[in-house]
Short mmCIF file of N, CA and C in Angstrom, two decimals:
data_model
loop_
_atom_site.label_atom_id
_atom_site.label_comp_id
_atom_site.label_asym_id
_atom_site.label_seq_id
_atom_site.Cartn_x
_atom_site.Cartn_y
_atom_site.Cartn_z
N MET A 47 0.74 -1.24 -0.02
CA MET A 47 -0.24 -0.19 -0.01
C MET A 47 1.01 1.22 -0.23
N SER A 48 0.72 2.09 1.15
CA SER A 48 1.54 3.35 1.01
C SER A 48 1.71 3.90 2.31
N VAL A 49 2.73 4.49 2.62
CA VAL A 49 3.01 5.05 3.87
C VAL A 49 1.94 5.54 4.72
N ILE A 50 1.26 6.48 4.03
CA ILE A 50 0.04 7.09 4.99
C ILE A 50 -1.27 6.05 4.93
N GLY A 51 -1.32 5.50 3.81
CA GLY A 51 -2.38 4.66 3.87
C GLY A 51 -2.18 3.10 4.93
N ASP A 52 -0.91 2.77 4.86
CA ASP A 52 -0.68 1.94 5.96
C ASP A 52 -0.59 2.66 7.41
N GLY A 53 -0.38 3.83 7.68
CA GLY A 53 -0.87 4.61 9.17
C GLY A 53 -1.99 4.34 9.18
N LEU A 54 -2.88 5.20 8.38
CA LEU A 54 -4.46 5.14 8.46
C LEU A 54 -4.96 3.71 9.03
N GLU A 55 -4.60 2.37 8.15
CA GLU A 55 -4.85 1.44 8.48
C GLU A 55 -4.64 0.80 9.77
N ALA A 56 -3.33 1.28 10.30
CA ALA A 56 -2.62 0.81 11.68
C ALA A 56 -3.57 1.56 12.86
N ALA A 57 -4.39 2.83 12.32
CA ALA A 57 -4.89 3.51 13.53
C ALA A 57 -6.32 2.71 13.51
N VAL A 58 -7.12 2.59 12.53
CA VAL A 58 -8.08 1.71 12.73
C VAL A 58 -8.20 0.42 13.23
N HIS A 59 -7.04 -0.22 13.08
CA HIS A 59 -6.48 -1.63 13.78
C HIS A 59 -6.53 -1.31 15.04
N LYS A 60 -6.15 -0.30 15.64
CA LYS A 60 -6.29 0.09 17.24
C LYS A 60 -7.49 0.01 18.02
N ALA A 61 -8.63 0.12 17.11
CA ALA A 61 -9.99 0.42 17.45
C ALA A 61 -10.76 -1.22 17.88
N PHE A 62 -10.00 -2.07 16.98
CA PHE A 62 -10.64 -3.46 17.07
C PHE A 62 -11.00 -3.80 18.40
N THR A 63 -11.90 -4.55 18.96
CA THR A 63 -12.16 -4.96 20.16
C THR A 63 -11.68 -6.41 20.55
N ARG A 64 -11.64 -7.33 19.39
CA ARG A 64 -11.25 -8.48 19.81
C ARG A 64 -9.84 -8.74 18.73
N PRO A 65 -8.97 -9.41 18.91
CA PRO A 65 -7.72 -9.87 18.24
C PRO A 65 -7.95 -10.68 16.84
N ALA A 66 -7.65 -10.49 15.95
CA ALA A 66 -7.75 -11.30 14.74
C ALA A 66 -7.32 -12.77 15.02
N PRO A 67 -7.88 -13.55 14.09
CA PRO A 67 -7.04 -15.06 14.28
C PRO A 67 -5.67 -14.96 14.16
N LYS A 68 -4.89 -15.53 14.93
CA LYS A 68 -3.46 -15.70 14.70
C LYS A 68 -2.96 -17.18 13.83
N THR A 69 -3.58 -18.13 13.95
CA THR A 69 -2.82 -18.89 13.37
C THR A 69 -3.56 -19.20 11.86
N ALA A 70 -2.69 -19.77 11.29
CA ALA A 70 -3.22 -20.13 9.71
C ALA A 70 -4.40 -20.93 9.91
N PRO A 71 -4.61 -22.23 10.20
CA PRO A 71 -5.87 -22.63 10.17
C PRO A 71 -7.13 -21.85 10.42
N ALA A 72 -6.80 -21.07 11.82
CA ALA A 72 -7.96 -20.31 11.89
C ALA A 72 -8.36 -19.09 10.97
N GLN A 73 -6.92 -18.66 10.54
CA GLN A 73 -7.40 -17.53 9.65
C GLN A 73 -7.96 -18.06 8.08
N MET A 74 -7.68 -19.09 8.01
CA MET A 74 -8.38 -19.91 6.71
C MET A 74 -9.85 -20.14 7.11
N ARG A 75 -10.18 -20.47 8.24
CA ARG A 75 -11.56 -20.93 8.28
C ARG A 75 -12.57 -19.58 8.58
N TYR A 76 -11.88 -18.43 9.05
CA TYR A 76 -12.35 -17.34 9.14
C TYR A 76 -12.41 -16.64 7.51
N LEU A 77 -11.85 -16.93 6.94
CA LEU A 77 -11.76 -16.12 5.25
C LEU A 77 -12.73 -17.26 4.48
N VAL A 78 -12.98 -18.49 4.78
CA VAL A 78 -13.88 -19.47 4.30
C VAL A 78 -15.18 -18.96 4.45
N ARG A 79 -15.46 -18.56 6.01
CA ARG A 79 -16.83 -18.17 6.42
C ARG A 79 -17.29 -17.12 5.89
N LYS A 80 -16.04 -16.25 5.65
CA LYS A 80 -16.57 -14.49 5.11
C LYS A 80 -16.78 -14.83 3.42
N LEU A 81 -15.93 -15.62 2.70
CA LEU A 81 -16.31 -15.70 1.44
C LEU A 81 -17.16 -16.73 1.04
N LYS A 82 -17.65 -17.40 2.08
CA LYS A 82 -19.03 -18.68 1.64
C LYS A 82 -18.08 -19.78 0.84
N GLY A 83 -16.96 -20.06 1.16
CA GLY A 83 -16.44 -21.46 0.32
C GLY A 83 -14.84 -21.27 0.12
N THR A 84 -14.69 -22.38 -0.12
CA THR A 84 -13.13 -22.61 0.04
C THR A 84 -12.52 -22.25 -1.73
N LYS A 85 -13.72 -22.13 -2.77
CA LYS A 85 -13.03 -21.90 -3.90
C LYS A 85 -12.43 -20.74 -3.98
N ALA A 86 -13.71 -19.29 -3.31
CA ALA A 86 -13.26 -18.06 -3.55
C ALA A 86 -11.99 -17.86 -2.69
N VAL A 87 -11.71 -18.51 -1.46
CA VAL A 87 -10.27 -18.16 -1.02
C VAL A 87 -9.48 -19.01 -1.50
N ALA A 88 -9.48 -19.75 -2.18
CA ALA A 88 -8.22 -20.34 -3.19
C ALA A 88 -7.98 -19.34 -4.07
N GLN A 89 -8.87 -18.64 -4.81
CA GLN A 89 -8.60 -17.79 -5.73
C GLN A 89 -8.07 -16.42 -5.12
N LEU A 90 -8.43 -16.09 -4.09
CA LEU A 90 -7.92 -14.86 -3.61
C LEU A 90 -6.48 -14.94 -3.13
N LEU A 91 -6.31 -16.28 -2.64
CA LEU A 91 -4.63 -16.46 -1.96
C LEU A 91 -4.01 -17.04 -2.96
N ARG A 92 -4.50 -17.20 -4.23
CA ARG A 92 -3.74 -17.91 -5.40
C ARG A 92 -3.22 -19.13 -4.92
N VAL A 93 -3.73 -20.16 -3.97
CA VAL A 93 -3.56 -21.41 -4.19
C VAL A 93 -4.68 -22.55 -4.48
N SER A 94 -4.48 -23.73 -4.36
CA SER A 94 -5.44 -24.88 -4.68
C SER A 94 -6.69 -24.86 -3.77
N GLN A 95 -7.65 -25.21 -4.02
CA GLN A 95 -8.88 -25.65 -3.37
C GLN A 95 -8.16 -26.57 -2.27
N ARG A 96 -7.69 -27.45 -2.73
CA ARG A 96 -7.57 -28.60 -1.71
C ARG A 96 -6.61 -28.17 -0.67
N THR A 97 -5.63 -27.28 -0.95
CA THR A 97 -4.57 -26.72 -0.15
C THR A 97 -5.37 -25.81 1.08
N VAL A 98 -6.72 -25.00 0.75
CA VAL A 98 -7.21 -24.51 1.77
C VAL A 98 -8.22 -25.23 2.66
N GLU A 99 -8.74 -26.47 1.82
CA GLU A 99 -9.37 -27.52 2.70
C GLU A 99 -8.75 -27.99 3.59
N ARG A 100 -7.02 -28.27 3.19
CA ARG A 100 -6.44 -28.95 4.15
C ARG A 100 -6.10 -28.15 5.49
N TYR A 101 -5.63 -26.81 5.30
CA TYR A 101 -5.65 -25.66 6.47
C TYR A 101 -6.91 -25.88 7.05
N VAL A 102 -8.15 -26.02 6.59
CA VAL A 102 -9.46 -25.74 7.38
C VAL A 102 -9.54 -27.00 8.21
N LYS A 103 -8.77 -28.27 7.85
CA LYS A 103 -8.91 -29.49 8.70
C LYS A 103 -7.73 -29.74 9.45
N ASN A 104 -6.83 -28.64 9.33
CA ASN A 104 -5.54 -28.62 10.41
C ASN A 104 -4.71 -29.58 10.10
N GLN A 105 -4.78 -30.05 8.72
CA GLN A 105 -3.67 -30.90 8.32
C GLN A 105 -2.30 -30.04 7.57
N ILE A 106 -2.65 -29.10 7.61
CA ILE A 106 -1.45 -28.20 7.14
C ILE A 106 -1.59 -26.68 8.29
N LYS A 107 -0.54 -26.44 9.02
CA LYS A 107 -0.34 -25.64 10.17
C LYS A 107 0.49 -24.44 9.58
N LYS A 108 1.60 -24.79 9.00
CA LYS A 108 2.51 -23.60 8.86
C LYS A 108 2.40 -23.49 7.09
N PRO A 109 2.08 -21.90 6.72
CA PRO A 109 2.02 -21.72 5.42
C PRO A 109 3.79 -20.99 5.16
N ARG A 110 4.05 -20.93 3.80
CA ARG A 110 4.91 -20.55 3.35
C ARG A 110 5.12 -19.06 3.77
N PRO A 111 6.03 -18.27 3.73
CA PRO A 111 5.92 -16.86 4.26
C PRO A 111 5.12 -15.91 3.41
N GLU A 112 5.43 -16.06 2.20
CA GLU A 112 4.34 -14.92 1.14
C GLU A 112 3.08 -15.43 1.40
N LEU A 113 2.55 -16.69 1.52
CA LEU A 113 1.10 -17.04 1.80
C LEU A 113 0.77 -16.68 3.08
N ALA A 114 1.80 -16.82 3.89
CA ALA A 114 1.28 -16.30 5.39
C ALA A 114 0.98 -14.70 5.55
N ALA A 115 1.86 -13.89 4.86
CA ALA A 115 1.71 -12.52 4.71
C ALA A 115 0.36 -12.11 4.19
N ARG A 116 0.14 -12.97 2.90
CA ARG A 116 -1.55 -12.78 2.45
C ARG A 116 -2.39 -13.04 3.21
N LEU A 117 -2.42 -14.28 3.61
CA LEU A 117 -3.54 -14.75 4.77
C LEU A 117 -3.79 -13.64 5.37
N GLU A 118 -2.57 -13.00 6.11
CA GLU A 118 -2.64 -12.20 7.40
C GLU A 118 -3.58 -10.97 6.51
N ARG A 119 -2.89 -10.63 5.53
CA ARG A 119 -3.27 -8.95 5.23
C ARG A 119 -4.80 -9.28 4.66
N GLU A 120 -5.36 -10.46 4.17
CA GLU A 120 -6.53 -10.54 3.75
C GLU A 120 -7.76 -10.65 4.85
N VAL A 121 -7.26 -11.32 6.01
CA VAL A 121 -7.82 -11.51 7.28
C VAL A 121 -8.02 -10.12 7.93
N LYS A 122 -6.85 -9.61 8.14
CA LYS A 122 -7.20 -8.03 8.81
C LYS A 122 -7.87 -7.28 7.85
N LYS A 123 -8.02 -7.14 6.55
CA LYS A 123 -8.88 -6.43 5.64
C LYS A 123 -10.31 -6.58 5.90
N ARG A 124 -10.46 -7.70 6.24
CA ARG A 124 -11.96 -8.20 6.56
C ARG A 124 -12.57 -8.27 7.98
N TRP A 125 -11.16 -8.13 8.95
CA TRP A 125 -11.84 -8.27 10.37
C TRP A 125 -12.66 -7.10 11.12
N GLN A 126 -13.36 -7.29 11.56
CA GLN A 126 -14.65 -6.35 12.19
C GLN A 126 -15.19 -5.42 11.43
N PRO A 127 -15.67 -5.44 10.32
CA PRO A 127 -16.07 -4.33 9.57
C PRO A 127 -17.04 -3.32 10.15
N GLN A 128 -17.50 -3.50 11.13
CA GLN A 128 -18.60 -2.70 11.74
C GLN A 128 -17.76 -1.61 12.73
N ILE A 129 -16.87 -2.46 13.46
CA ILE A 129 -15.76 -1.39 14.42
C ILE A 129 -15.04 -0.55 13.56
N ARG A 130 -14.39 -1.33 12.59
CA ARG A 130 -13.78 -0.44 11.43
C ARG A 130 -14.57 0.98 10.94
N ALA A 131 -15.63 0.84 10.42
CA ALA A 131 -16.45 1.97 9.93
C ALA A 131 -16.86 2.49 11.24
N GLN A 132 -17.20 2.02 12.35
CA GLN A 132 -17.45 3.07 13.59
C GLN A 132 -16.43 4.19 13.86
N ALA A 133 -15.21 3.42 13.90
CA ALA A 133 -14.09 4.28 14.23
C ALA A 133 -13.66 5.31 13.10
N ARG A 134 -13.65 4.97 11.65
CA ARG A 134 -13.66 5.99 10.84
C ARG A 134 -14.71 6.82 10.70
N LYS A 135 -15.88 6.75 11.25
CA LYS A 135 -17.33 7.52 11.04
C LYS A 135 -16.78 8.86 12.24
N ARG A 136 -16.61 7.84 13.53
CA ARG A 136 -16.17 9.02 14.64
C ARG A 136 -15.11 9.61 14.38
N ALA A 137 -14.01 9.25 13.95
CA ALA A 137 -13.00 10.41 13.33
C ALA A 137 -13.23 11.38 12.48
N ALA A 138 -14.17 11.01 11.52
CA ALA A 138 -14.35 12.25 10.42
C ALA A 138 -15.61 12.71 10.74
N THR A 139 -16.46 12.57 11.91
CA THR A 139 -17.67 13.48 12.17
C THR A 139 -17.20 14.24 13.68
N SER A 140 -16.63 13.37 14.56
CA SER A 140 -16.56 14.31 15.88
C SER A 140 -15.47 14.58 16.28
N ASP A 141 -14.54 13.39 16.41
CA ASP A 141 -13.24 13.30 17.00
C ASP A 141 -12.01 14.07 16.53
N GLY A 142 -11.96 13.78 15.17
CA GLY A 142 -10.79 14.03 14.28
C GLY A 142 -9.62 12.83 14.29
N ILE A 143 -8.45 13.32 13.75
CA ILE A 143 -7.59 12.35 13.79
C ILE A 143 -6.23 12.99 14.18
N VAL A 144 -5.47 12.19 15.12
CA VAL A 144 -3.99 12.67 15.32
C VAL A 144 -3.06 12.43 14.49
N ILE A 145 -1.98 13.30 14.03
CA ILE A 145 -1.22 12.94 13.41
C ILE A 145 0.44 12.99 13.99
N ASP A 146 1.20 11.93 13.94
CA ASP A 146 2.61 12.35 14.49
C ASP A 146 3.52 11.94 13.25
N THR A 147 4.40 12.92 12.95
CA THR A 147 5.11 12.83 11.49
C THR A 147 6.55 13.39 11.80
N ARG A 148 7.28 12.73 11.13
CA ARG A 148 8.89 13.42 11.38
C ARG A 148 9.16 13.43 9.44
N ALA A 149 9.02 14.52 8.95
CA ALA A 149 9.23 14.71 7.46
C ALA A 149 9.60 16.18 6.75
N ARG A 150 9.91 16.28 6.15
CA ARG A 150 10.19 17.69 5.25
C ARG A 150 9.15 18.15 5.41
N LEU A 151 9.19 19.53 5.89
CA LEU A 151 7.78 20.08 5.74
C LEU A 151 8.07 21.62 5.80
N GLY A 152 7.53 22.41 4.75
CA GLY A 152 7.67 23.87 4.68
C GLY A 152 7.21 24.15 3.53
N TYR A 153 7.54 25.37 3.14
CA TYR A 153 6.70 26.10 1.71
C TYR A 153 7.90 27.14 1.22
N THR A 154 8.06 27.54 0.01
CA THR A 154 8.80 28.26 -0.45
C THR A 154 8.62 29.82 0.40
N ALA A 155 10.04 29.82 0.64
CA ALA A 155 10.09 31.05 1.86
C ALA A 155 11.42 31.80 1.56
N PRO A 156 11.50 32.91 2.05
CA PRO A 156 13.28 33.48 1.86
C PRO A 156 13.98 32.44 2.69
N ILE A 157 15.34 32.41 2.16
CA ILE A 157 16.08 31.67 2.91
C ILE A 157 16.51 32.29 4.22
N GLY A 158 16.51 31.45 4.96
CA GLY A 158 16.56 31.54 6.55
C GLY A 158 15.28 31.81 7.33
N SER A 159 14.18 32.17 6.71
CA SER A 159 12.88 31.88 7.05
C SER A 159 12.76 30.89 7.84
N THR A 160 11.90 30.76 8.97
CA THR A 160 11.36 29.98 10.05
C THR A 160 10.64 28.80 9.51
N ASP A 161 10.20 29.24 8.08
CA ASP A 161 8.98 28.33 7.12
C ASP A 161 9.76 27.64 6.11
N GLU A 162 11.07 28.03 6.05
CA GLU A 162 11.57 27.15 5.08
C GLU A 162 11.67 25.54 5.04
N SER A 163 11.56 25.03 3.83
CA SER A 163 11.57 23.60 4.09
C SER A 163 12.46 23.05 5.05
N ARG A 164 12.06 22.00 6.06
CA ARG A 164 13.41 21.51 6.95
C ARG A 164 12.61 20.29 7.30
N VAL A 165 13.50 19.57 7.95
CA VAL A 165 12.77 18.27 8.67
C VAL A 165 12.25 18.71 9.95
N ARG A 166 10.96 18.26 9.97
CA ARG A 166 10.25 18.72 11.59
C ARG A 166 9.53 17.41 12.22
N HIS A 167 9.44 17.45 13.36
CA HIS A 167 8.60 16.33 14.06
C HIS A 167 7.55 16.99 14.76
N LEU A 168 6.24 16.79 14.04
CA LEU A 168 4.99 17.16 14.59
C LEU A 168 4.04 16.17 15.04
N THR A 169 3.44 16.75 15.92
CA THR A 169 2.32 15.96 16.51
C THR A 169 0.94 16.74 16.72
N ILE A 170 0.33 16.85 15.74
CA ILE A 170 -1.11 17.69 15.60
C ILE A 170 -2.42 16.65 15.58
N ALA A 171 -3.33 17.58 16.14
CA ALA A 171 -4.83 17.08 15.86
C ALA A 171 -5.10 17.62 14.80
N LEU A 172 -5.78 16.98 13.78
CA LEU A 172 -6.64 17.43 12.60
C LEU A 172 -7.95 17.19 12.91
N PRO A 173 -8.67 18.45 12.43
CA PRO A 173 -10.40 18.32 12.59
C PRO A 173 -10.67 17.40 11.93
N PRO A 174 -12.17 16.84 12.13
CA PRO A 174 -12.85 15.82 11.69
C PRO A 174 -12.75 15.93 10.12
N HIS A 175 -12.90 17.13 9.46
CA HIS A 175 -13.14 17.35 7.70
C HIS A 175 -11.70 16.54 7.31
N HIS A 176 -10.74 16.88 7.67
CA HIS A 176 -9.65 16.36 7.39
C HIS A 176 -9.46 14.94 7.35
N ALA A 177 -9.85 14.37 8.53
CA ALA A 177 -9.71 12.96 8.85
C ALA A 177 -10.73 12.27 7.55
N ALA A 178 -11.92 13.00 7.37
CA ALA A 178 -12.85 12.51 6.41
C ALA A 178 -12.28 12.45 5.04
N ARG A 179 -11.72 13.51 4.69
CA ARG A 179 -10.94 13.79 3.24
C ARG A 179 -9.93 12.65 3.30
N LEU A 180 -9.33 12.16 4.08
CA LEU A 180 -8.27 10.90 4.12
C LEU A 180 -8.72 9.88 4.02
N PHE A 181 -10.06 9.52 4.90
CA PHE A 181 -10.67 8.13 4.81
C PHE A 181 -11.31 8.06 3.36
N ASP A 182 -11.92 9.07 2.92
CA ASP A 182 -12.76 8.97 1.72
C ASP A 182 -12.00 8.93 0.35
N ALA A 183 -10.88 9.61 0.48
CA ALA A 183 -9.61 9.20 -0.48
C ALA A 183 -9.11 7.73 -0.54
N GLN A 184 -8.74 7.11 0.69
CA GLN A 184 -8.46 5.90 1.00
C GLN A 184 -9.56 4.70 0.44
N GLU A 185 -10.62 5.14 0.55
CA GLU A 185 -11.59 3.87 0.33
C GLU A 185 -11.79 4.06 -1.19
N ALA A 186 -11.40 5.53 -1.85
CA ALA A 186 -11.76 5.53 -3.13
C ALA A 186 -10.15 4.98 -4.00
N GLY A 187 -9.42 4.58 -3.32
CA GLY A 187 -8.27 3.92 -3.99
C GLY A 187 -7.18 4.80 -4.30
N ALA A 188 -6.96 5.96 -3.64
CA ALA A 188 -6.19 6.84 -3.85
C ALA A 188 -4.62 6.26 -3.59
N ASP A 189 -3.67 6.59 -4.09
CA ASP A 189 -2.32 6.38 -4.17
C ASP A 189 -1.42 7.26 -3.05
N ASP A 190 -0.44 6.93 -2.67
CA ASP A 190 0.40 7.62 -1.56
C ASP A 190 0.41 9.09 -1.85
N ARG A 191 0.91 9.51 -3.31
CA ARG A 191 1.17 10.70 -3.63
C ARG A 191 -0.21 11.51 -3.31
N GLN A 192 -1.10 11.06 -3.62
CA GLN A 192 -2.50 11.72 -3.44
C GLN A 192 -2.77 11.98 -2.01
N LEU A 193 -2.72 11.03 -1.02
CA LEU A 193 -2.71 10.96 0.57
C LEU A 193 -1.67 11.70 0.86
N GLN A 194 -0.63 11.97 0.50
CA GLN A 194 0.19 12.92 0.94
C GLN A 194 -0.05 13.96 0.76
N GLN A 195 -0.74 14.47 -0.41
CA GLN A 195 -1.14 15.74 -0.59
C GLN A 195 -2.42 16.33 0.18
N ILE A 196 -3.40 15.52 0.41
CA ILE A 196 -4.20 15.75 1.48
C ILE A 196 -3.72 15.91 2.81
N THR A 197 -2.64 15.17 2.95
CA THR A 197 -2.22 15.24 4.60
C THR A 197 -1.42 16.92 4.71
N ALA A 198 -0.83 16.99 3.50
CA ALA A 198 -0.14 18.10 3.32
C ALA A 198 -1.00 19.34 3.64
N ASP A 199 -2.16 19.33 2.69
CA ASP A 199 -3.36 20.52 2.63
C ASP A 199 -3.69 20.60 4.53
N ALA A 200 -4.00 19.52 4.73
CA ALA A 200 -4.42 19.30 6.06
C ALA A 200 -3.49 20.13 7.32
N LEU A 201 -2.05 19.98 6.96
CA LEU A 201 -1.04 20.59 8.05
C LEU A 201 -0.77 22.15 7.61
N ARG A 202 -1.03 22.43 6.42
CA ARG A 202 -0.96 23.65 5.91
C ARG A 202 -2.12 24.56 6.64
N GLU A 203 -3.48 23.92 6.74
CA GLU A 203 -4.47 24.81 7.49
C GLU A 203 -4.24 24.55 8.80
N VAL A 204 -3.81 23.65 9.31
CA VAL A 204 -3.68 23.35 11.05
C VAL A 204 -2.57 24.03 11.30
N TYR A 205 -1.44 23.53 10.87
CA TYR A 205 -0.08 24.11 11.49
C TYR A 205 0.44 25.36 10.81
N PHE A 206 0.43 25.54 9.66
CA PHE A 206 1.25 26.94 9.20
C PHE A 206 0.17 28.12 9.22
N GLN A 207 -0.97 27.74 8.75
CA GLN A 207 -1.96 29.09 8.72
C GLN A 207 -2.76 29.11 10.20
N ASP A 208 -2.70 28.04 10.85
CA ASP A 208 -3.45 28.29 12.39
C ASP A 208 -4.79 28.54 12.01
N GLY A 209 -5.52 27.89 11.35
CA GLY A 209 -6.76 28.18 11.26
C GLY A 209 -7.22 29.14 10.27
N GLY A 210 -6.41 29.90 9.95
CA GLY A 210 -6.67 31.17 9.21
C GLY A 210 -6.12 32.50 10.00
N ARG A 211 -5.40 32.15 11.00
CA ARG A 211 -4.89 33.24 11.75
C ARG A 211 -3.46 33.91 11.37
N ARG A 212 -3.04 33.21 10.52
CA ARG A 212 -1.79 33.61 10.05
C ARG A 212 -1.32 33.06 8.65
N ALA A 213 -0.73 33.45 8.15
CA ALA A 213 -0.11 32.95 6.73
C ALA A 213 -1.21 32.71 5.76
N GLY A 214 -2.17 33.77 5.57
CA GLY A 214 -3.20 33.58 4.70
C GLY A 214 -3.34 33.51 3.42
N THR A 215 -2.08 33.86 2.99
CA THR A 215 -1.78 33.77 1.08
C THR A 215 -0.94 32.25 1.10
N LEU A 216 -0.54 31.48 1.82
CA LEU A 216 0.07 30.40 1.66
C LEU A 216 -0.92 29.44 0.68
N GLU A 217 -0.23 28.92 -0.15
CA GLU A 217 -0.86 28.13 -1.19
C GLU A 217 -0.49 26.81 -1.10
N GLU A 218 0.74 26.38 -1.12
CA GLU A 218 1.62 25.06 -1.19
C GLU A 218 2.28 24.91 -0.14
N VAL A 219 1.94 23.89 0.78
CA VAL A 219 3.02 23.28 1.40
C VAL A 219 3.70 21.89 0.84
N ARG A 220 4.93 21.71 1.06
CA ARG A 220 5.48 20.64 0.87
C ARG A 220 5.87 19.57 1.82
N PHE A 221 5.47 18.43 1.57
CA PHE A 221 5.42 17.31 2.60
C PHE A 221 6.21 16.08 2.08
N THR A 222 7.60 15.82 2.37
CA THR A 222 8.18 15.08 1.46
C THR A 222 9.14 14.42 2.53
N ASP A 223 10.11 13.46 2.08
CA ASP A 223 10.92 12.43 2.60
C ASP A 223 10.58 12.46 4.03
N ILE A 224 9.65 11.79 4.13
CA ILE A 224 8.55 10.91 5.53
C ILE A 224 9.82 9.98 6.14
N GLU A 225 10.06 10.38 7.09
CA GLU A 225 10.79 9.41 8.22
C GLU A 225 9.77 8.33 9.10
N HIS A 226 8.67 9.15 9.58
CA HIS A 226 7.69 7.92 9.86
C HIS A 226 6.42 8.93 10.09
N VAL A 227 5.51 8.44 10.05
CA VAL A 227 4.07 8.94 9.84
C VAL A 227 3.08 7.80 10.66
N GLU A 228 2.47 8.36 11.85
CA GLU A 228 1.49 7.60 12.74
C GLU A 228 0.35 8.62 13.13
N PHE A 229 -0.72 7.56 12.92
CA PHE A 229 -2.10 8.28 13.12
C PHE A 229 -2.85 7.42 14.11
N GLU A 230 -3.69 8.45 14.99
CA GLU A 230 -4.43 8.10 16.42
C GLU A 230 -5.69 8.39 16.16
N LEU A 231 -6.72 7.82 16.03
CA LEU A 231 -8.08 8.18 16.34
C LEU A 231 -8.38 8.46 17.69
#
């Protein structure tokens, strides 16, 4: 996926009320229940239907590393959809989202200005409408560049412009060289 997309997913995963299945047979059984059959799971994971059946019956317990990664990713993608939707809705309507990032931030400014592009470590609470934009773009399949631009726009409004109290003519903020980004709902 992407750095920002992965960060948003990790924030949503923290809202889960129960842990996802850990073992490969339990994960396989969960996917079979969700997709209503072994054939659909086999196509999803790019393995044979017989292999899926053997995992379900506990005849195989340890998958290859690449299959284990695909299996875990697909289970987490489908785990607790209502809790996931509630967390996203709460962040997009009332609570907002907190971003903690270390990246190169700034805009075109005279050399020596404090707003010149430099590596900054910020922890900022973004209002709900920015969280809604991020989640809507992610669900629409936005790539990392688009999510990064939406995050840069949010940081411009909240950090540099302070909600309209300063830097009113600022148009573009650069958000590059991301060392880490973490979101909290």
